[in-house]
């Protein structure tokens, strides 16, 4: 990239660290930005620079949210507040939302039980889940955990923990590729797994 001025080379170099952006793609983006109006460039810079301060996690469910606010799902008065879908990471919420099937709330655990990598019950966001179930008087908890050993162990733990409460505990139907992360499943597959969910 010696043909470019150092500032442009540095930008291209940085862009290649983004997921899905190769050297050629980074070059095209940087060259396109050269033609942008200064205001548009400043807007982009401000949005990126403000990410750590402006985008945080929802205090209720753990989804991404604007700083000082609940997430768009919790804020939406049209969502069914008696159903909570439990996921491992916030990235999975977007995948489930894409299926356009689910209308309830979410709860992000922050991982799954994995004794080998040192992730135990106390490392997961379970206490808040129990508080929310009580506060919302939830009628159904959907365990949308990965179809791998750790995900299923986590589902089994939560299933047992919630036993005896007056609510339905369900899990996704089979059909998600074994060992896969829900985040990368396609919308139709997730929709079918949600629709066919069965009682734990
Ligand atoms: Zn939320």
PDB file of C-alpha atoms and ligand atoms in Angstrom:
ATOM      1  CA  UNK A   1       0.000   0.000   0.000  1.00  0.00           C
ATOM      2  CA  UNK A   2       2.949   2.279  -0.518  1.00  0.00           C
ATOM      3  CA  UNK A   3       1.030   4.151  -3.219  1.00  0.00           C
ATOM      4  CA  UNK A   4      -1.240   5.712  -0.580  1.00  0.00           C
ATOM      5  CA  UNK A   5      -0.435   8.528   1.825  1.00  0.00           C
ATOM      6  CA  UNK A   6       0.337   7.254   5.328  1.00  0.00           C
ATOM      7  CA  UNK A   7      -3.015   8.479   6.782  1.00  0.00           C
ATOM      8  CA  UNK A   8      -5.000   6.595   4.159  1.00  0.00           C
ATOM      9  CA  UNK A   9      -2.894   3.464   4.554  1.00  0.00           C
ATOM     10  CA  UNK A  10      -3.479   3.584   8.302  1.00  0.00           C
ATOM     11  CA  UNK A  11      -7.265   3.820   7.772  1.00  0.00           C
ATOM     12  CA  UNK A  12      -7.220   0.893   5.322  1.00  0.00           C
ATOM     13  CA  UNK A  13      -5.119  -1.121   7.756  1.00  0.00           C
ATOM     14  CA  UNK A  14      -7.630  -0.461  10.552  1.00  0.00           C
ATOM     15  CA  UNK A  15     -10.631  -1.306   8.362  1.00  0.00           C
ATOM     16  CA  UNK A  16      -9.171  -4.737   7.549  1.00  0.00           C
ATOM     17  CA  UNK A  17      -9.524  -5.627  11.244  1.00  0.00           C
ATOM     18  CA  UNK A  18     -13.322  -5.492  10.852  1.00  0.00           C
ATOM     19  CA  UNK A  19     -15.149  -8.806  10.406  1.00  0.00           C
ATOM     20  CA  UNK A  20     -15.784  -9.680   6.774  1.00  0.00           C
ATOM     21  CA  UNK A  21     -13.603  -6.874   5.404  1.00  0.00           C
ATOM     22  CA  UNK A  22     -10.552  -7.941   3.400  1.00  0.00           C
ATOM     23  CA  UNK A  23      -7.774  -5.753   2.065  1.00  0.00           C
ATOM     24  CA  UNK A  24      -9.620  -4.947  -1.178  1.00  0.00           C
ATOM     25  CA  UNK A  25     -12.855  -4.162   0.635  1.00  0.00           C
ATOM     26  CA  UNK A  26     -11.034  -1.907   3.083  1.00  0.00           C
ATOM     27  CA  UNK A  27      -9.417  -0.066   0.204  1.00  0.00           C
ATOM     28  CA  UNK A  28     -12.784   0.471  -1.503  1.00  0.00           C
ATOM     29  CA  UNK A  29     -14.368   1.782   1.709  1.00  0.00           C
ATOM     30  CA  UNK A  30     -11.493   4.169   2.429  1.00  0.00           C
ATOM     31  CA  UNK A  31     -11.467   5.501  -1.133  1.00  0.00           C
ATOM     32  CA  UNK A  32     -15.254   5.966  -1.048  1.00  0.00           C
ATOM     33  CA  UNK A  33     -14.918   7.904   2.219  1.00  0.00           C
ATOM     34  CA  UNK A  34     -12.467  10.256   0.544  1.00  0.00           C
ATOM     35  CA  UNK A  35     -15.371  11.464  -1.587  1.00  0.00           C
ATOM     36  CA  UNK A  36     -17.733  12.010   1.352  1.00  0.00           C
ATOM     37  CA  UNK A  37     -18.735  15.456   2.558  1.00  0.00           C
ATOM     38  CA  UNK A  38     -16.872  16.503   5.744  1.00  0.00           C
ATOM     39  CA  UNK A  39     -20.160  16.522   7.721  1.00  0.00           C
ATOM     40  CA  UNK A  40     -20.822  12.891   6.864  1.00  0.00           C
ATOM     41  CA  UNK A  41     -17.308  11.908   7.881  1.00  0.00           C
ATOM     42  CA  UNK A  42     -17.679  13.777  11.163  1.00  0.00           C
ATOM     43  CA  UNK A  43     -21.005  12.081  11.809  1.00  0.00           C
ATOM     44  CA  UNK A  44     -19.452   8.649  11.271  1.00  0.00           C
ATOM     45  CA  UNK A  45     -16.491   9.509  13.479  1.00  0.00           C
ATOM     46  CA  UNK A  46     -18.797  10.764  16.256  1.00  0.00           C
ATOM     47  CA  UNK A  47     -20.984   7.641  16.116  1.00  0.00           C
ATOM     48  CA  UNK A  48     -17.973   5.352  16.328  1.00  0.00           C
ATOM     49  CA  UNK A  49     -16.203   7.421  18.957  1.00  0.00           C
ATOM     50  CA  UNK A  50     -19.333   7.560  21.108  1.00  0.00           C
ATOM     51  CA  UNK A  51     -19.973   3.794  21.118  1.00  0.00           C
ATOM     52  CA  UNK A  52     -18.368   2.990  24.498  1.00  0.00           C
ATOM     53  CA  UNK A  53     -20.252   5.812  26.197  1.00  0.00           C
ATOM     54  CA  UNK A  54     -23.558   5.668  24.358  1.00  0.00           C
ATOM     55  CA  UNK A  55     -24.226   1.975  23.922  1.00  0.00           C
ATOM     56  CA  UNK A  56     -24.415  -0.148  27.043  1.00  0.00           C
ATOM     57  CA  UNK A  57     -26.492  -3.016  28.326  1.00  0.00           C
ATOM     58  CA  UNK A  58     -30.133  -3.020  29.381  1.00  0.00           C
ATOM     59  CA  UNK A  59     -30.291  -3.079  33.198  1.00  0.00           C
ATOM     60  CA  UNK A  60     -33.267  -5.433  33.009  1.00  0.00           C
ATOM     61  CA  UNK A  61     -32.466  -8.037  30.373  1.00  0.00           C
ATOM     62  CA  UNK A  62     -28.816  -7.531  29.342  1.00  0.00           C
ATOM     63  CA  UNK A  63     -29.600  -6.706  25.698  1.00  0.00           C
ATOM     64  CA  UNK A  64     -27.808  -3.784  24.034  1.00  0.00           C
ATOM     65  CA  UNK A  65     -29.343  -0.446  25.024  1.00  0.00           C
ATOM     66  CA  UNK A  66     -28.737   3.286  24.818  1.00  0.00           C
ATOM     67  CA  UNK A  67     -26.890   4.498  27.908  1.00  0.00           C
ATOM     68  CA  UNK A  68     -29.236   5.139  30.825  1.00  0.00           C
ATOM     69  CA  UNK A  69     -32.165   3.413  29.162  1.00  0.00           C
ATOM     70  CA  UNK A  70     -33.781   0.032  28.785  1.00  0.00           C
ATOM     71  CA  UNK A  71     -33.313  -1.833  25.483  1.00  0.00           C
ATOM     72  CA  UNK A  72     -35.766  -1.407  22.568  1.00  0.00           C
ATOM     73  CA  UNK A  73     -37.438  -4.741  23.406  1.00  0.00           C
ATOM     74  CA  UNK A  74     -38.088  -3.877  27.072  1.00  0.00           C
ATOM     75  CA  UNK A  75     -39.231  -0.382  26.069  1.00  0.00           C
ATOM     76  CA  UNK A  76     -41.736  -1.708  23.532  1.00  0.00           C
ATOM     77  CA  UNK A  77     -45.228  -1.682  25.122  1.00  0.00           C
ATOM     78  CA  UNK A  78     -46.375  -4.201  22.503  1.00  0.00           C
ATOM     79  CA  UNK A  79     -44.221  -7.029  23.871  1.00  0.00           C
ATOM     80  CA  UNK A  80     -45.723  -9.812  25.940  1.00  0.00           C
ATOM     81  CA  UNK A  81     -44.248  -9.340  29.430  1.00  0.00           C
ATOM     82  CA  UNK A  82     -45.322 -12.730  30.702  1.00  0.00           C
ATOM     83  CA  UNK A  83     -42.911 -14.654  28.458  1.00  0.00           C
ATOM     84  CA  UNK A  84     -39.132 -14.511  28.912  1.00  0.00           C
ATOM     85  CA  UNK A  85     -36.756 -16.093  26.418  1.00  0.00           C
ATOM     86  CA  UNK A  86     -33.425 -16.965  28.062  1.00  0.00           C
ATOM     87  CA  UNK A  87     -30.360 -16.694  25.817  1.00  0.00           C
ATOM     88  CA  UNK A  88     -26.634 -17.030  26.434  1.00  0.00           C
ATOM     89  CA  UNK A  89     -25.435 -13.837  24.733  1.00  0.00           C
ATOM     90  CA  UNK A  90     -27.084 -10.641  23.500  1.00  0.00           C
ATOM     91  CA  UNK A  91     -25.988 -11.513  19.943  1.00  0.00           C
ATOM     92  CA  UNK A  92     -28.607 -14.264  19.960  1.00  0.00           C
ATOM     93  CA  UNK A  93     -31.432 -11.795  20.567  1.00  0.00           C
ATOM     94  CA  UNK A  94     -30.935 -10.294  17.137  1.00  0.00           C
ATOM     95  CA  UNK A  95     -31.062 -13.749  15.538  1.00  0.00           C
ATOM     96  CA  UNK A  96     -34.352 -14.548  17.288  1.00  0.00           C
ATOM     97  CA  UNK A  97     -35.790 -11.118  16.413  1.00  0.00           C
ATOM     98  CA  UNK A  98     -35.007 -11.770  12.740  1.00  0.00           C
ATOM     99  CA  UNK A  99     -37.335 -14.771  12.850  1.00  0.00           C
ATOM    100  CA  UNK A 100     -40.136 -12.237  13.568  1.00  0.00           C
ATOM    101  CA  UNK A 101     -41.982 -14.938  15.493  1.00  0.00           C
ATOM    102  CA  UNK A 102     -41.249 -14.090  19.105  1.00  0.00           C
ATOM    103  CA  UNK A 103     -43.117 -11.259  20.882  1.00  0.00           C
ATOM    104  CA  UNK A 104     -42.005 -11.691  24.481  1.00  0.00           C
ATOM    105  CA  UNK A 105     -39.050 -10.388  26.501  1.00  0.00           C
ATOM    106  CA  UNK A 106     -35.487 -11.688  26.774  1.00  0.00           C
ATOM    107  CA  UNK A 107     -32.963 -12.450  29.456  1.00  0.00           C
ATOM    108  CA  UNK A 108     -29.233 -12.656  28.736  1.00  0.00           C
ATOM    109  CA  UNK A 109     -27.386 -15.128  30.967  1.00  0.00           C
ATOM    110  CA  UNK A 110     -23.931 -13.937  29.938  1.00  0.00           C
ATOM    111  CA  UNK A 111     -22.691 -17.393  28.967  1.00  0.00           C
ATOM    112  CA  UNK A 112     -23.409 -21.013  29.734  1.00  0.00           C
ATOM    113  CA  UNK A 113     -22.259 -23.394  32.410  1.00  0.00           C
ATOM    114  CA  UNK A 114     -18.798 -24.619  31.562  1.00  0.00           C
ATOM    115  CA  UNK A 115     -16.891 -26.044  34.545  1.00  0.00           C
ATOM    116  CA  UNK A 116     -13.854 -26.729  32.358  1.00  0.00           C
ATOM    117  CA  UNK A 117     -13.493 -23.072  31.379  1.00  0.00           C
ATOM    118  CA  UNK A 118     -14.372 -21.911  34.887  1.00  0.00           C
ATOM    119  CA  UNK A 119     -17.902 -20.680  34.228  1.00  0.00           C
ATOM    120  CA  UNK A 120     -20.105 -21.660  37.117  1.00  0.00           C
ATOM    121  CA  UNK A 121     -23.641 -20.874  38.273  1.00  0.00           C
ATOM    122  CA  UNK A 122     -22.497 -17.768  40.157  1.00  0.00           C
ATOM    123  CA  UNK A 123     -20.958 -16.324  36.966  1.00  0.00           C
ATOM    124  CA  UNK A 124     -24.290 -16.328  35.149  1.00  0.00           C
ATOM    125  CA  UNK A 125     -27.012 -13.726  35.460  1.00  0.00           C
ATOM    126  CA  UNK A 126     -29.452 -16.104  37.167  1.00  0.00           C
ATOM    127  CA  UNK A 127     -30.383 -14.143  40.298  1.00  0.00           C
ATOM    128  CA  UNK A 128     -31.808 -11.296  38.207  1.00  0.00           C
ATOM    129  CA  UNK A 129     -33.728 -13.802  36.091  1.00  0.00           C
ATOM    130  CA  UNK A 130     -35.478 -15.148  39.197  1.00  0.00           C
ATOM    131  CA  UNK A 131     -36.260 -11.599  40.339  1.00  0.00           C
ATOM    132  CA  UNK A 132     -37.730 -10.739  36.943  1.00  0.00           C
ATOM    133  CA  UNK A 133     -39.840 -13.899  36.849  1.00  0.00           C
ATOM    134  CA  UNK A 134     -41.380 -12.841  40.165  1.00  0.00           C
ATOM    135  CA  UNK A 135     -41.701  -9.141  39.302  1.00  0.00           C
ATOM    136  CA  UNK A 136     -43.322  -9.813  35.913  1.00  0.00           C
ATOM    137  CA  UNK A 137     -45.348 -12.738  37.203  1.00  0.00           C
ATOM    138  CA  UNK A 138     -44.081 -14.614  34.144  1.00  0.00           C
ATOM    139  CA  UNK A 139     -46.115 -17.501  32.787  1.00  0.00           C
ATOM    140  CA  UNK A 140     -43.539 -19.011  30.443  1.00  0.00           C
ATOM    141  CA  UNK A 141     -39.759 -19.230  30.317  1.00  0.00           C
ATOM    142  CA  UNK A 142     -38.266 -20.332  27.016  1.00  0.00           C
ATOM    143  CA  UNK A 143     -34.756 -21.744  27.343  1.00  0.00           C
ATOM    144  CA  UNK A 144     -33.181 -20.849  23.981  1.00  0.00           C
ATOM    145  CA  UNK A 145     -29.771 -22.280  24.756  1.00  0.00           C
ATOM    146  CA  UNK A 146     -27.265 -23.777  22.353  1.00  0.00           C
ATOM    147  CA  UNK A 147     -27.767 -27.404  21.342  1.00  0.00           C
ATOM    148  CA  UNK A 148     -24.302 -28.352  22.633  1.00  0.00           C
ATOM    149  CA  UNK A 149     -23.286 -30.112  25.854  1.00  0.00           C
ATOM    150  CA  UNK A 150     -22.742 -26.904  27.832  1.00  0.00           C
ATOM    151  CA  UNK A 151     -25.948 -25.293  26.572  1.00  0.00           C
ATOM    152  CA  UNK A 152     -27.962 -28.364  27.466  1.00  0.00           C
ATOM    153  CA  UNK A 153     -26.324 -28.613  30.901  1.00  0.00           C
ATOM    154  CA  UNK A 154     -27.299 -24.982  31.502  1.00  0.00           C
ATOM    155  CA  UNK A 155     -30.866 -25.662  30.344  1.00  0.00           C
ATOM    156  CA  UNK A 156     -31.070 -28.679  32.663  1.00  0.00           C
ATOM    157  CA  UNK A 157     -29.825 -26.615  35.611  1.00  0.00           C
ATOM    158  CA  UNK A 158     -32.352 -23.830  34.976  1.00  0.00           C
ATOM    159  CA  UNK A 159     -35.133 -26.339  34.337  1.00  0.00           C
ATOM    160  CA  UNK A 160     -34.533 -27.887  37.753  1.00  0.00           C
ATOM    161  CA  UNK A 161     -34.176 -24.514  39.426  1.00  0.00           C
ATOM    162  CA  UNK A 162     -37.524 -23.345  38.061  1.00  0.00           C
ATOM    163  CA  UNK A 163     -39.333 -26.540  38.902  1.00  0.00           C
ATOM    164  CA  UNK A 164     -42.111 -26.101  41.407  1.00  0.00           C
ATOM    165  CA  UNK A 165     -42.872 -22.562  40.271  1.00  0.00           C
ATOM    166  CA  UNK A 166     -46.187 -21.850  38.668  1.00  0.00           C
ATOM    167  CA  UNK A 167     -44.882 -21.322  35.173  1.00  0.00           C
ATOM    168  CA  UNK A 168     -44.268 -23.240  31.999  1.00  0.00           C
ATOM    169  CA  UNK A 169     -40.615 -23.920  31.182  1.00  0.00           C
ATOM    170  CA  UNK A 170     -40.038 -24.752  27.528  1.00  0.00           C
ATOM    171  CA  UNK A 171     -37.034 -25.347  25.318  1.00  0.00           C
ATOM    172  CA  UNK A 172     -36.504 -24.970  21.612  1.00  0.00           C
ATOM    173  CA  UNK A 173     -37.497 -27.831  19.337  1.00  0.00           C
ATOM    174  CA  UNK A 174     -34.762 -29.927  17.812  1.00  0.00           C
ATOM    175  CA  UNK A 175     -33.667 -28.764  14.409  1.00  0.00           C
ATOM    176  CA  UNK A 176     -30.957 -26.272  15.230  1.00  0.00           C
ATOM    177  CA  UNK A 177     -27.679 -27.684  13.936  1.00  0.00           C
ATOM    178  CA  UNK A 178     -25.985 -29.577  16.808  1.00  0.00           C
ATOM    179  CA  UNK A 179     -23.165 -27.678  18.461  1.00  0.00           C
ATOM    180  CA  UNK A 180     -24.059 -24.471  16.664  1.00  0.00           C
ATOM    181  CA  UNK A 181     -24.509 -20.988  18.050  1.00  0.00           C
ATOM    182  CA  UNK A 182     -28.072 -19.711  17.718  1.00  0.00           C
ATOM    183  CA  UNK A 183     -26.649 -16.352  16.618  1.00  0.00           C
ATOM    184  CA  UNK A 184     -25.770 -17.819  13.248  1.00  0.00           C
ATOM    185  CA  UNK A 185     -28.875 -19.917  12.625  1.00  0.00           C
ATOM    186  CA  UNK A 186     -31.180 -18.635   9.895  1.00  0.00           C
ATOM    187  CA  UNK A 187     -34.461 -16.943  10.745  1.00  0.00           C
ATOM    188  CA  UNK A 188     -36.672 -19.764   9.415  1.00  0.00           C
ATOM    189  CA  UNK A 189     -34.838 -22.392  11.502  1.00  0.00           C
ATOM    190  CA  UNK A 190     -35.118 -20.313  14.667  1.00  0.00           C
ATOM    191  CA  UNK A 191     -38.776 -19.563  13.988  1.00  0.00           C
ATOM    192  CA  UNK A 192     -39.515 -23.285  13.560  1.00  0.00           C
ATOM    193  CA  UNK A 193     -37.551 -24.170  16.718  1.00  0.00           C
ATOM    194  CA  UNK A 194     -39.532 -21.565  18.697  1.00  0.00           C
ATOM    195  CA  UNK A 195     -42.860 -22.606  17.248  1.00  0.00           C
ATOM    196  CA  UNK A 196     -42.199 -26.271  18.014  1.00  0.00           C
ATOM    197  CA  UNK A 197     -40.897 -25.611  21.526  1.00  0.00           C
ATOM    198  CA  UNK A 198     -41.792 -28.254  24.034  1.00  0.00           C
ATOM    199  CA  UNK A 199     -42.207 -28.364  27.757  1.00  0.00           C
ATOM    200  CA  UNK A 200     -39.066 -29.074  29.717  1.00  0.00           C
TER     201      UNK A 200
HETATM  202 ZN1  LIG B   1     -34.058  -5.072  27.965  1.00  0.00          ZN
END
